Amino acid sequence: MSTKGTVQVNNASKVYEGKAKRIEALKEVDLTIRGGQFVSLIGRSGCGKSTLLRAIAGLHPLTHGSISIDGEPVTDQPRRSVGMMFQRPVLLPWRTVIQNVMLPVEVMGGDREVLSARALELLHRAGLGGYENSYPAQLSGGMQQRVSLCRLLVVDPEILLMDEPFGAVDEFTRERLQDDLIDLWENDHKTVVFVTHSISEAVYLSDQVVVMGAGPGRVLDVIDIPFERPRAQAIRRSPDFNRYEVMVREALDGGGAL
Ligand code: ADP
Ligand code: MG
C-alpha cells in the first residue's frame, strides 16, 4: 500500500490563551497516520479533535511540536494534497451542483476539461447523476453532503481531513454517506483522518481508531480495527464488531467522564 500521505504528529501541543483562562487543547500528542489508512479521531467534545485536524491542515499553528506530511513540515500555505470537509456542507447557494464541485479547481487551477469529467464521474458514483444543474436548496441535507464529498475529492487530494462530516444528518442518511465514502475511498485509498462522536461509525469506517481525552487534550489509546474490506453495514451486527465498540468505549471511559 502507498506510503504517500503519511502524517506525522510530533509532540504537538496547543494552548489557547483566553482573557480569563488558558486552555490546553492538545498536550504532547504523538501520532503517526500511515499513508492510505482510514483513521478516526474520537472523543468527547472539547478533547482537541478539531484543533488537531486544523493543525494538520495548516490552518492553525501549534504552540509546540510539529506536524509533517510525507516528511515535509506543515505550514500555513494551502496545499493541493490536503482537502478538508466540515459538518455542514458549506455549498454556495447561487451555484449549481457541478459549479460547487468545480470550486476547488477554480481556486487551485488544473486542467478544467479533465477535472470537470472527473467531477461528473464523482457525482455519478455518489448517486447524484442528473443533479449537476440543480441548486443546493433543491437537494436534501444528505445529498448536499454528498456534493461536498465530491468537491473534496475533485482535485484528488492525498489526505482527506473530515470534521464530523456526517454529524448533522439522520441515521439512515448517515449510513448511506458512510458507504459512499467507503466506496469512493476504496477506489484509491487516500489517507483519511475522520473526526466523529460515534463509536459505531468509527469502528465501521476505520483501520485505526485514535481515542482522545480532554483536559488536557491528548491521545488515550490507538485501537486497530482489522475487519476485512470491503465492509458492509451487516458487520455492525456481528459479535466482533461489538467487541471493538466496547474496546473503544472502555478507552474513552478510561479518560474520565465529562
Ligand atoms: P473538539 O473538536 O474535540 O470538540 P476542539 O479542538 O474544538 O475540541 O477544542 C478543544 C478545546 O479548545 C476546547 O476546550 C475548546 O473550547 C478550546 N478551543 C477551541 N478553539 C478555540 C479558540 N479558537 N479559542 C479558544 N479556545 C478554543
Ligand atoms: Mg470539533
Tab-separated table of C-alpha atoms and ligand atoms in Angstrom:
chain	number	residue	atom	x	y	z
A	1	MET	CA	0.000	0.000	0.000
A	2	SER	CA	1.078	3.541	-0.703
A	3	THR	CA	3.020	5.324	1.979
A	4	LYS	CA	2.177	8.646	0.347
A	5	GLY	CA	0.015	10.783	2.543
A	6	THR	CA	1.744	9.811	5.782
A	7	VAL	CA	1.053	12.273	8.584
A	8	GLN	CA	3.481	12.526	11.460
A	9	VAL	CA	2.465	14.473	14.556
A	10	ASN	CA	5.406	15.085	16.866
A	11	ASN	CA	4.943	16.249	20.430
A	12	ALA	CA	2.121	18.570	19.403
A	13	SER	CA	0.799	20.994	21.998
A	14	LYS	CA	-1.701	23.761	21.503
A	15	VAL	CA	-2.646	26.307	24.131
A	16	TYR	CA	-5.438	28.824	23.662
A	17	GLU	CA	-4.754	31.865	25.816
A	18	GLY	CA	-8.087	33.391	26.761
A	19	LYS	CA	-8.667	36.506	28.894
A	20	ALA	CA	-9.834	34.509	31.869
A	21	LYS	CA	-8.312	31.102	31.243
A	22	ARG	CA	-5.736	29.126	29.412
A	23	ILE	CA	-6.902	26.003	27.623
A	24	GLU	CA	-4.565	23.142	26.807
A	25	ALA	CA	-6.398	21.923	23.734
A	26	LEU	CA	-3.597	19.480	22.889
A	27	LYS	CA	-0.770	18.297	25.065
A	28	GLU	CA	2.233	16.376	23.774
A	29	VAL	CA	0.385	14.453	21.114
A	30	ASP	CA	2.447	11.945	19.146
A	31	LEU	CA	0.731	10.181	16.306
A	32	THR	CA	1.656	8.540	13.040
A	33	ILE	CA	-1.014	8.108	10.413
A	34	ARG	CA	0.288	5.883	7.660
A	35	GLY	CA	-0.401	6.698	4.031
A	36	GLY	CA	-3.610	5.202	2.720
A	37	GLN	CA	-5.055	4.446	6.143
A	38	PHE	CA	-8.536	5.400	7.288
A	39	VAL	CA	-8.098	6.769	10.796
A	40	SER	CA	-10.805	8.150	13.072
A	41	LEU	CA	-10.320	10.560	15.943
A	42	ILE	CA	-12.936	10.000	18.600
A	43	GLY	CA	-13.510	11.662	21.931
A	44	ARG	CA	-15.874	13.819	23.871
A	45	SER	CA	-16.484	17.372	22.886
A	46	GLY	CA	-13.540	19.613	23.780
A	47	CYS	CA	-10.768	17.000	23.639
A	48	GLY	CA	-8.964	18.747	20.791
A	49	LYS	CA	-10.103	16.752	17.748
A	50	SER	CA	-10.860	19.801	15.619
A	51	THR	CA	-7.737	21.548	16.850
A	52	LEU	CA	-5.614	18.582	15.771
A	53	LEU	CA	-7.335	18.362	12.389
A	54	ARG	CA	-6.899	22.084	11.740
A	55	ALA	CA	-3.247	21.839	12.728
A	56	ILE	CA	-2.746	19.010	10.209
A	57	ALA	CA	-4.450	21.206	7.589
A	58	GLY	CA	-2.067	24.058	8.393
A	59	LEU	CA	-4.998	26.270	9.412
A	60	HIS	CA	-3.756	26.665	12.951
A	61	PRO	CA	-0.195	26.870	14.230
A	62	LEU	CA	0.814	24.678	17.149
A	63	THR	CA	2.192	26.135	20.363
A	64	HIS	CA	4.859	23.426	20.493
A	65	GLY	CA	5.847	20.476	18.379
A	66	SER	CA	5.469	19.890	14.670
A	67	ILE	CA	3.482	18.080	12.037
A	68	SER	CA	4.835	16.773	8.785
A	69	ILE	CA	3.250	15.235	5.736
A	70	ASP	CA	5.490	12.849	3.823
A	71	GLY	CA	8.431	14.285	5.685
A	72	GLU	CA	7.625	17.903	4.820
A	73	PRO	CA	6.695	20.253	7.645
A	74	VAL	CA	3.131	21.583	7.529
A	75	THR	CA	2.972	25.355	7.094
A	76	ASP	CA	0.119	27.807	6.650
A	77	GLN	CA	0.441	27.615	2.856
A	78	PRO	CA	-2.555	25.810	1.384
A	79	ARG	CA	-1.691	22.553	-0.313
A	80	ARG	CA	-3.454	20.833	-3.053
A	81	SER	CA	-2.637	17.498	-1.449
A	82	VAL	CA	-4.823	18.141	1.611
A	83	GLY	CA	-8.596	18.539	1.466
A	84	MET	CA	-10.932	19.360	4.316
A	85	MET	CA	-14.633	18.780	4.882
A	86	PHE	CA	-16.840	20.038	7.708
A	87	GLN	CA	-20.072	19.125	9.450
A	88	ARG	CA	-22.154	21.491	7.307
A	89	PRO	CA	-21.977	21.218	3.552
A	90	VAL	CA	-20.964	24.916	3.028
A	91	LEU	CA	-22.110	24.926	-0.575
A	92	LEU	CA	-22.552	28.243	-2.358
A	93	PRO	CA	-26.325	28.629	-2.817
A	94	TRP	CA	-26.113	30.623	-6.040
A	95	ARG	CA	-24.041	27.991	-7.788
A	96	THR	CA	-25.250	24.743	-9.270
A	97	VAL	CA	-24.087	21.359	-8.001
A	98	ILE	CA	-21.422	20.992	-10.699
A	99	GLN	CA	-20.250	24.588	-10.186
A	100	ASN	CA	-19.878	23.881	-6.472
A	101	VAL	CA	-17.911	20.702	-7.102
A	102	MET	CA	-15.620	22.591	-9.501
A	103	LEU	CA	-14.873	25.358	-6.989
A	104	PRO	CA	-11.503	23.945	-5.829
A	105	VAL	CA	-10.440	23.702	-9.476
A	106	GLU	CA	-11.101	27.430	-9.880
A	107	VAL	CA	-9.158	28.206	-6.728
A	108	MET	CA	-6.235	25.854	-7.301
A	109	GLY	CA	-6.138	25.559	-11.057
A	110	GLY	CA	-5.748	22.432	-13.122
A	111	ASP	CA	-6.974	21.013	-16.385
A	112	ARG	CA	-10.623	22.104	-16.471
A	113	GLU	CA	-11.677	19.604	-19.062
A	114	VAL	CA	-10.167	16.592	-17.286
A	115	LEU	CA	-11.375	17.760	-13.905
A	116	SER	CA	-14.919	18.508	-14.997
A	117	ALA	CA	-15.123	14.981	-16.409
A	118	ARG	CA	-13.881	13.754	-13.046
A	119	ALA	CA	-16.463	15.898	-11.222
A	120	LEU	CA	-19.267	14.380	-13.290
A	121	GLU	CA	-17.926	10.887	-12.654
A	122	LEU	CA	-17.770	11.506	-8.880
A	123	LEU	CA	-21.323	12.882	-8.849
A	124	HIS	CA	-22.468	9.849	-10.749
A	125	ARG	CA	-20.724	7.474	-8.329
A	126	ALA	CA	-22.266	9.334	-5.389
A	127	GLY	CA	-25.741	8.782	-6.830
A	128	LEU	CA	-26.125	12.390	-7.963
A	129	GLY	CA	-26.144	11.825	-11.701
A	130	GLY	CA	-28.831	14.101	-13.158
A	131	TYR	CA	-28.496	16.701	-10.402
A	132	GLU	CA	-25.487	18.507	-11.917
A	133	ASN	CA	-27.502	21.608	-12.732
A	134	SER	CA	-29.649	21.666	-9.603
A	135	TYR	CA	-29.067	24.228	-6.879
A	136	PRO	CA	-28.167	23.213	-3.303
A	137	ALA	CA	-31.546	24.352	-1.953
A	138	GLN	CA	-33.229	21.795	-4.198
A	139	LEU	CA	-31.336	18.919	-2.523
A	140	SER	CA	-31.760	17.169	0.831
A	141	GLY	CA	-29.109	17.609	3.539
A	142	GLY	CA	-27.639	14.187	2.783
A	143	MET	CA	-27.415	14.957	-0.932
A	144	GLN	CA	-25.748	18.283	-0.185
A	145	GLN	CA	-23.188	16.491	1.948
A	146	ARG	CA	-22.538	14.096	-0.934
A	147	VAL	CA	-21.929	17.138	-3.142
A	148	SER	CA	-19.329	18.367	-0.633
A	149	LEU	CA	-17.756	14.924	-0.651
A	150	CYS	CA	-17.404	15.142	-4.444
A	151	ARG	CA	-15.986	18.655	-4.132
A	152	LEU	CA	-13.464	17.346	-1.608
A	153	LEU	CA	-12.367	14.601	-3.996
A	154	VAL	CA	-12.325	16.503	-7.284
A	155	VAL	CA	-8.731	17.731	-7.081
A	156	ASP	CA	-7.671	14.300	-5.827
A	157	PRO	CA	-6.008	15.233	-2.532
A	158	GLU	CA	-3.650	12.731	-0.883
A	159	ILE	CA	-5.137	13.387	2.528
A	160	LEU	CA	-8.775	13.934	3.423
A	161	LEU	CA	-9.450	15.692	6.707
A	162	MET	CA	-13.075	15.342	7.726
A	163	ASP	CA	-14.504	17.024	10.811
A	164	GLU	CA	-17.719	15.245	11.836
A	165	PRO	CA	-18.880	15.341	8.238
A	166	PHE	CA	-21.980	13.231	8.859
A	167	GLY	CA	-22.850	14.647	12.261
A	168	ALA	CA	-25.798	16.705	11.094
A	169	VAL	CA	-27.822	14.111	9.181
A	170	ASP	CA	-30.257	11.407	10.238
A	171	GLU	CA	-29.119	7.832	10.898
A	172	PHE	CA	-30.198	6.367	7.532
A	173	THR	CA	-28.617	9.137	5.534
A	174	ARG	CA	-25.524	8.765	7.644
A	175	GLU	CA	-25.197	5.070	6.779
A	176	ARG	CA	-25.631	5.875	3.099
A	177	LEU	CA	-22.939	8.568	3.321
A	178	GLN	CA	-20.600	6.194	5.148
A	179	ASP	CA	-20.940	3.650	2.384
A	180	ASP	CA	-20.494	6.312	-0.309
A	181	LEU	CA	-17.349	7.483	1.393
A	182	ILE	CA	-16.010	3.945	1.754
A	183	ASP	CA	-16.768	3.159	-1.906
A	184	LEU	CA	-15.040	6.296	-3.083
A	185	TRP	CA	-12.155	5.664	-0.699
A	186	GLU	CA	-11.673	2.025	-1.675
A	187	ASN	CA	-11.185	3.146	-5.239
A	188	ASP	CA	-7.943	4.932	-4.480
A	189	HIS	CA	-7.079	4.583	-0.792
A	190	LYS	CA	-6.327	8.109	0.259
A	191	THR	CA	-5.301	8.845	3.806
A	192	VAL	CA	-8.419	9.837	5.732
A	193	VAL	CA	-8.472	11.496	9.140
A	194	PHE	CA	-12.092	11.397	10.213
A	195	VAL	CA	-13.442	13.064	13.345
A	196	THR	CA	-16.560	11.575	14.875
A	197	HIS	CA	-18.525	11.322	18.100
A	198	SER	CA	-19.948	7.982	17.126
A	199	ILE	CA	-18.191	4.826	18.312
A	200	SER	CA	-20.019	2.655	15.822
A	201	GLU	CA	-19.199	4.991	12.924
A	202	ALA	CA	-15.518	4.980	13.923
A	203	VAL	CA	-15.352	1.177	14.162
A	204	TYR	CA	-17.255	0.682	10.909
A	205	LEU	CA	-15.125	3.012	8.829
A	206	SER	CA	-11.634	2.837	10.231
A	207	ASP	CA	-8.402	0.900	10.064
A	208	GLN	CA	-7.447	2.619	13.287
A	209	VAL	CA	-9.370	4.496	15.954
A	210	VAL	CA	-7.476	7.157	17.892
A	211	VAL	CA	-9.218	7.676	21.215
A	212	MET	CA	-8.733	11.151	22.669
A	213	GLY	CA	-9.417	12.611	26.106
A	214	ALA	CA	-9.855	16.168	27.364
A	215	GLY	CA	-8.257	18.368	29.982
A	216	PRO	CA	-5.609	18.472	28.507
A	217	GLY	CA	-6.455	17.187	25.027
A	218	ARG	CA	-4.415	14.049	24.459
A	219	VAL	CA	-4.330	10.616	22.871
A	220	LEU	CA	-5.569	7.934	25.277
A	221	ASP	CA	-5.276	4.910	23.038
A	222	VAL	CA	-4.956	3.776	19.429
A	223	ILE	CA	-7.052	0.745	18.512
A	224	ASP	CA	-6.574	-1.268	15.310
A	225	ILE	CA	-9.765	-2.402	13.588
A	226	PRO	CA	-8.835	-5.415	11.492
A	227	PHE	CA	-12.138	-6.160	9.670
A	228	GLU	CA	-11.626	-7.112	6.068
A	229	ARG	CA	-12.670	-4.791	3.298
A	230	PRO	CA	-14.916	-4.207	1.554
A	231	ARG	CA	-17.141	-3.922	4.604
A	232	ALA	CA	-20.901	-3.880	4.633
A	233	GLN	CA	-23.336	-2.463	7.178
A	234	ALA	CA	-24.169	-6.061	8.215
A	235	ILE	CA	-20.862	-6.366	10.107
A	236	ARG	CA	-22.280	-3.949	12.671
A	237	ARG	CA	-24.405	-6.814	13.957
A	238	SER	CA	-21.506	-9.219	14.483
A	239	PRO	CA	-20.143	-10.034	17.958
A	240	ASP	CA	-16.663	-8.969	16.846
A	241	PHE	CA	-17.955	-5.557	15.891
A	242	ASN	CA	-19.484	-5.218	19.314
A	243	ARG	CA	-16.203	-6.244	20.914
A	244	TYR	CA	-14.385	-3.376	19.188
A	245	GLU	CA	-17.112	-0.924	20.169
A	246	VAL	CA	-16.663	-1.991	23.780
A	247	MET	CA	-12.890	-1.578	23.473
A	248	VAL	CA	-13.280	1.985	22.209
A	249	ARG	CA	-15.847	2.796	24.879
A	250	GLU	CA	-13.576	1.498	27.619
A	251	ALA	CA	-10.676	3.540	26.281
A	252	LEU	CA	-12.935	6.626	26.280
A	253	ASP	CA	-14.106	5.964	29.815
A	254	GLY	CA	-10.524	5.474	30.929
A	255	GLY	CA	-10.018	9.140	30.073
A	256	GLY	CA	-12.536	10.222	32.692
A	257	ALA	CA	-16.183	11.047	32.031
A	258	LEU	CA	-17.027	14.659	31.303
B	1	ADP	P1	-13.258	19.038	19.833
B	1	ADP	O1	-13.228	19.242	18.363
B	1	ADP	O2	-12.699	17.732	20.285
B	1	ADP	O3	-14.626	19.242	20.417
B	1	ADP	P2	-11.724	21.492	19.937
B	1	ADP	O4	-10.438	21.215	19.276
B	1	ADP	O5	-12.742	22.247	19.176
B	1	ADP	O6	-12.322	20.132	20.520
B	1	ADP	O7	-11.434	22.308	21.277
B	1	ADP	C1	-10.535	21.875	22.279
B	1	ADP	C2	-10.553	22.894	23.412
B	1	ADP	O8	-10.013	24.125	22.948
B	1	ADP	C3	-11.939	23.210	23.941
B	1	ADP	O9	-11.853	23.416	25.308
B	1	ADP	C4	-12.306	24.478	23.203
B	1	ADP	O10	-13.204	25.246	23.975
B	1	ADP	C5	-10.964	25.170	23.063
B	1	ADP	N1	-10.889	25.983	21.834
B	1	ADP	C6	-11.041	25.539	20.560
B	1	ADP	N2	-10.849	26.524	19.675
B	1	ADP	C7	-10.590	27.649	20.389
B	1	ADP	C8	-10.287	29.003	20.060
B	1	ADP	N3	-10.237	29.417	18.797
B	1	ADP	N4	-10.065	29.856	21.081
B	1	ADP	C9	-10.111	29.456	22.372
B	1	ADP	N5	-10.369	28.186	22.764
B	1	ADP	C10	-10.607	27.286	21.795
B	2	MG	MG	-14.744	19.643	16.971
